[in-house]
Amino acid sequence: MNDVASADRPTAKDYASDQELRWCPGCGDYAIVAAVQRTLADLAVSRDKTVFVSGIGCASRFPYYMATYGFHTIHGRAPAIATGIKLTNPELDIWVISGDGDALSIGGNHLLHVLRRNVDIQFLLFNNEIYGLTKGQYSPTSRVGTRSPSTPTGSLDRPVAPASFALGADARFVARSVDTQRDHLCNVLKRAHAHRGTSFVEIFQNCIVYNDEVFAGFTEKDVADDAQIRVEHGKPLIFGKERNRGLRLAPGRIAFEVATLGDGGVGEGDILVHDENNRVLASMLAELMPPAFPMALGVLYCDPAESFEAVVAAQIERAEADAPDADVNALLRQGHTWQVRS
Amino acid sequence: MEKAATRASDGEIVARRELETVVVRFAGDSGDGIQLTGGQFTQVTALAGNDLTTFPDFPAEIRAPAGTTYGVSTFQINFGGRRIMTAGDRPDVLVALNPAALKVNLADLAPGDQIITDVGAYTERNLRKAGYDANPLEDGSLKKYRVIPIDISKQTLAAVKPIGLSQKDALRCKNLWTLGLIYWLYDRDRQPTIDWLGRKFETRPELGEANIAALNAGHAYGETVELEGEVKGFAVRQAQIEPGLYRNVTGGEALSWGLVAGAKFADLKLFLGSYPITPASTLLHLLARLKHFGVVTFQAEDEMAAICAAIGASYAGGIGVTSSSGPGIALKTEALGLAISAELPLVVVNSQRAGLSTGLPTKTEQSDLFQAVFGRNADSPLAVIAACSPADCFEVGVEAVRIAIRHMTPVIVLSDGYIANASEPWLIPDVAEFAFEPPEFHTEADGFQPYLRDPDTLARVWAIPGTPGLEHRVGGIEKDYDTGNISYDPANHQRMTDVRAEKVARIADDTPPQTPQIGEESGRMAVVGWGSTFGPIGRAVINLRGEGYDVSHIHLRHLWPLPRNLGALLAGFDSVLVAELNTGQLKMLLRGQLLVPAEGLNKVTGQPFKISEIEAAVRTRLEKDLEKDNERRRVR
């Protein structure tokens, strides 16, 4: 990008397009777009090498607000479009922006496959547990009993847990953050950007119009410290206002229990240490639910593997190296031919 | 001309009977190697200097239960000493390797046609599986045909006995024994097949040896044993064929090479996103083997992902291709709308199959024309072109890439199951003949807008990610005519709808005017076709003209937009007959677009037109017209 190449450090504004943001006043998306712009500035990425791809939904308007390349596509299909872009030009830095309906209902299949293929993109799922753009129907992440225009007496189907879904699909990077936790979100986004392969980030995002305060139980200031655990690789799984509560394995069971430091001789050594390479641990963390347990935030899992576009390119390079003189005329004449004489 | 001859058992030279053209149909169980047998016969027949066309027809089931009628696989070849344009209306010779094969194919034979069949396969069990109460070889029901019953199973077992295979493996050489006999019957050279068998069974030489022994034994049988009905073998003279280097080519092969050539001319990475579907998967298989041309093939999770990945490829500066058959194309429809709205190049191949829904996956039909031209929500114009024969797919592949890039539009290529799988000899061209100017990506940041248009073609600029200073956003929401930003302005939507339509209409300025393939530019009747009906219409029109009928053949490659001069051309004919394998889609298109009083000749049986069907339709109409003319004259 032209101006980033200059000596001045870029600012978040350098990554904002000239388009006016058109989300509802108070929408969590404002905070997320600001965090993403700040992250890009901190990383000083090239605007011209960066592509934002989205599907359909409130979140999917995101690319219009970025001063990078952007492709606002169709409902659920952004992962497939992004895969085609990355396979064609692996140099591009691709962010897919999606919501819970886009990624887990109509696009559930594409999310599954982009994760298992491990295409090198950042996949941000704005989870607000509701359909916003279509005016408030319950979504695949809505909790049982959600009252909405399509479920006036309460929804009946059980929700999908995005992070658990991603881990089940063999995602190699799974993280969580919250729209309003700017610094935490920026750090998670930086980790996602640094990871080669699909980086799956679930962002709890408040829909002020149709599902206000749905995450208040663990995001409100007065409860946050006790209802969240910010996991960090190599550090004990400790949380709470007093930093005196921790997660340990319940004796004789494969399950967490919350232990209070100092209670009955519990010391820091009794608390589990977060290992982001451990998928079993990540799956257990992903399933923790307030109020019994804190909501786990941060990088739950990071265990890099070869990315899809890299192995695809390598296979083609090998084939090209083995046949350096590939020529269409020769191709047409391969195999059985015969000469007809006049 | 060389006098064809054959040696009878007593060493006496006997003249072979000369034939101008022959249609042979090989039929047997899916596991009998029928397609392979047909393929070998095709190759040696091309080498013998005959022109030819083939028609493989096989069941949708991969391994249908042996001996059943629905497990019958057939391969038909029409070859001869003149230009061969179809696989033949009906077989002159039916080679039936079991009772089921006889039962399924008998209806296509005429009295006097020859049947070569393996009596060894007419066991009680096989007869029952084929649904015969009595053995048709014994109950007189085949009286009107010339049946040559041979115990091919027994002969094959005897021939390969010295090699010591298991009974099962030995019997699998039955098709080669039969092929040997047919080679003798039509005086074909065995050597290319012997060489091929040697290569094929390099790692299992005993199987190669057995198959070669069976081939030779079948040939020797023809030479030495007096066949029922005193068949002495036939000679089919060489056709007048344009000199040059030839190969056999299927539509799938020719299309894959055409796309590769088009991408080379365009200097773009070829990207195929595809999801397996019969009969379109061939293109995926073939392009997957061309990685050394830099081709990226992506087997997507579904049809939507396949086209979306291809759209992503074009967005990133490659040429995206996606390939499917009707039901799969239906699933791609929404994404096609996006590609039209984002005005990106894209090639969409539809190998049409018969029927709605799942229909008849391995049979052929042309019923997706409306789907291609109109089958999307809203006004969503794109280009539609059709291949008319296996070899034509090469040129059509190049043309699709050219139009897509030059006009920044999706192009639908209509092929069908018949074209994709059938083969014909092809005078291999120099690909340079088809070269076109590569596109230029936009790089100038000054005055850049994503929907800047070429004043002639109205194609928008192609500005790809990675280009400094051109960062912009596109998508499926209606865009402002100038800036490309989201616009809900009513007048702007009208203007954008109009310009998208006009852009596609102007493709017709860039394609050649329509001329008749056969016959004059005006006259009593034009038979109009598109796609794989080319052969039967062409042969019928040639035959009819030989009989003195004033009829021309007009075959369309460009179906949308239609050629600029088509209305004027058709107006020069008293009547227009549109022959197509659907219930009248091109007919309606021509009526609607050109106001010509076209009539339809339509068929949807999953089988190609017979030449005789087209001849009969033309004769009936022209004779009726003649009567009417005469009556009018009498009245005056």
PDB file of N, CA, C and O in Angstrom, chain B residues 48 134 179 580:
ATOM      1  N   ALA B  48      -7.376 -47.713 -40.363  1.00  0.00           N
ATOM      2  CA  ALA B  48      -7.698 -48.318 -41.653  1.00  0.00           C
ATOM      3  C   ALA B  48      -8.178 -47.283 -42.671  1.00  0.00           C
ATOM      4  O   ALA B  48      -8.455 -47.608 -43.813  1.00  0.00           O
ATOM      5  N   ALA B 134     -37.964 -68.770 -22.578  1.00  0.00           N
ATOM      6  CA  ALA B 134     -37.371 -69.808 -23.422  1.00  0.00           C
ATOM      7  C   ALA B 134     -36.123 -69.237 -24.080  1.00  0.00           C
ATOM      8  O   ALA B 134     -35.986 -68.021 -24.213  1.00  0.00           O
ATOM      9  N   LEU B 179     -13.529 -59.464 -30.366  1.00  0.00           N
ATOM     10  CA  LEU B 179     -12.908 -58.385 -31.140  1.00  0.00           C
ATOM     11  C   LEU B 179     -12.075 -58.963 -32.286  1.00  0.00           C
ATOM     12  O   LEU B 179     -12.109 -58.455 -33.404  1.00  0.00           O
ATOM     13  N   GLU B 580     -34.488 -30.428 -32.095  1.00  0.00           N
ATOM     14  CA  GLU B 580     -33.720 -30.434 -30.839  1.00  0.00           C
ATOM     15  C   GLU B 580     -34.264 -31.490 -29.893  1.00  0.00           C
ATOM     16  O   GLU B 580     -35.436 -31.863 -29.943  1.00  0.00           O
TER      17      GLU B 580
END
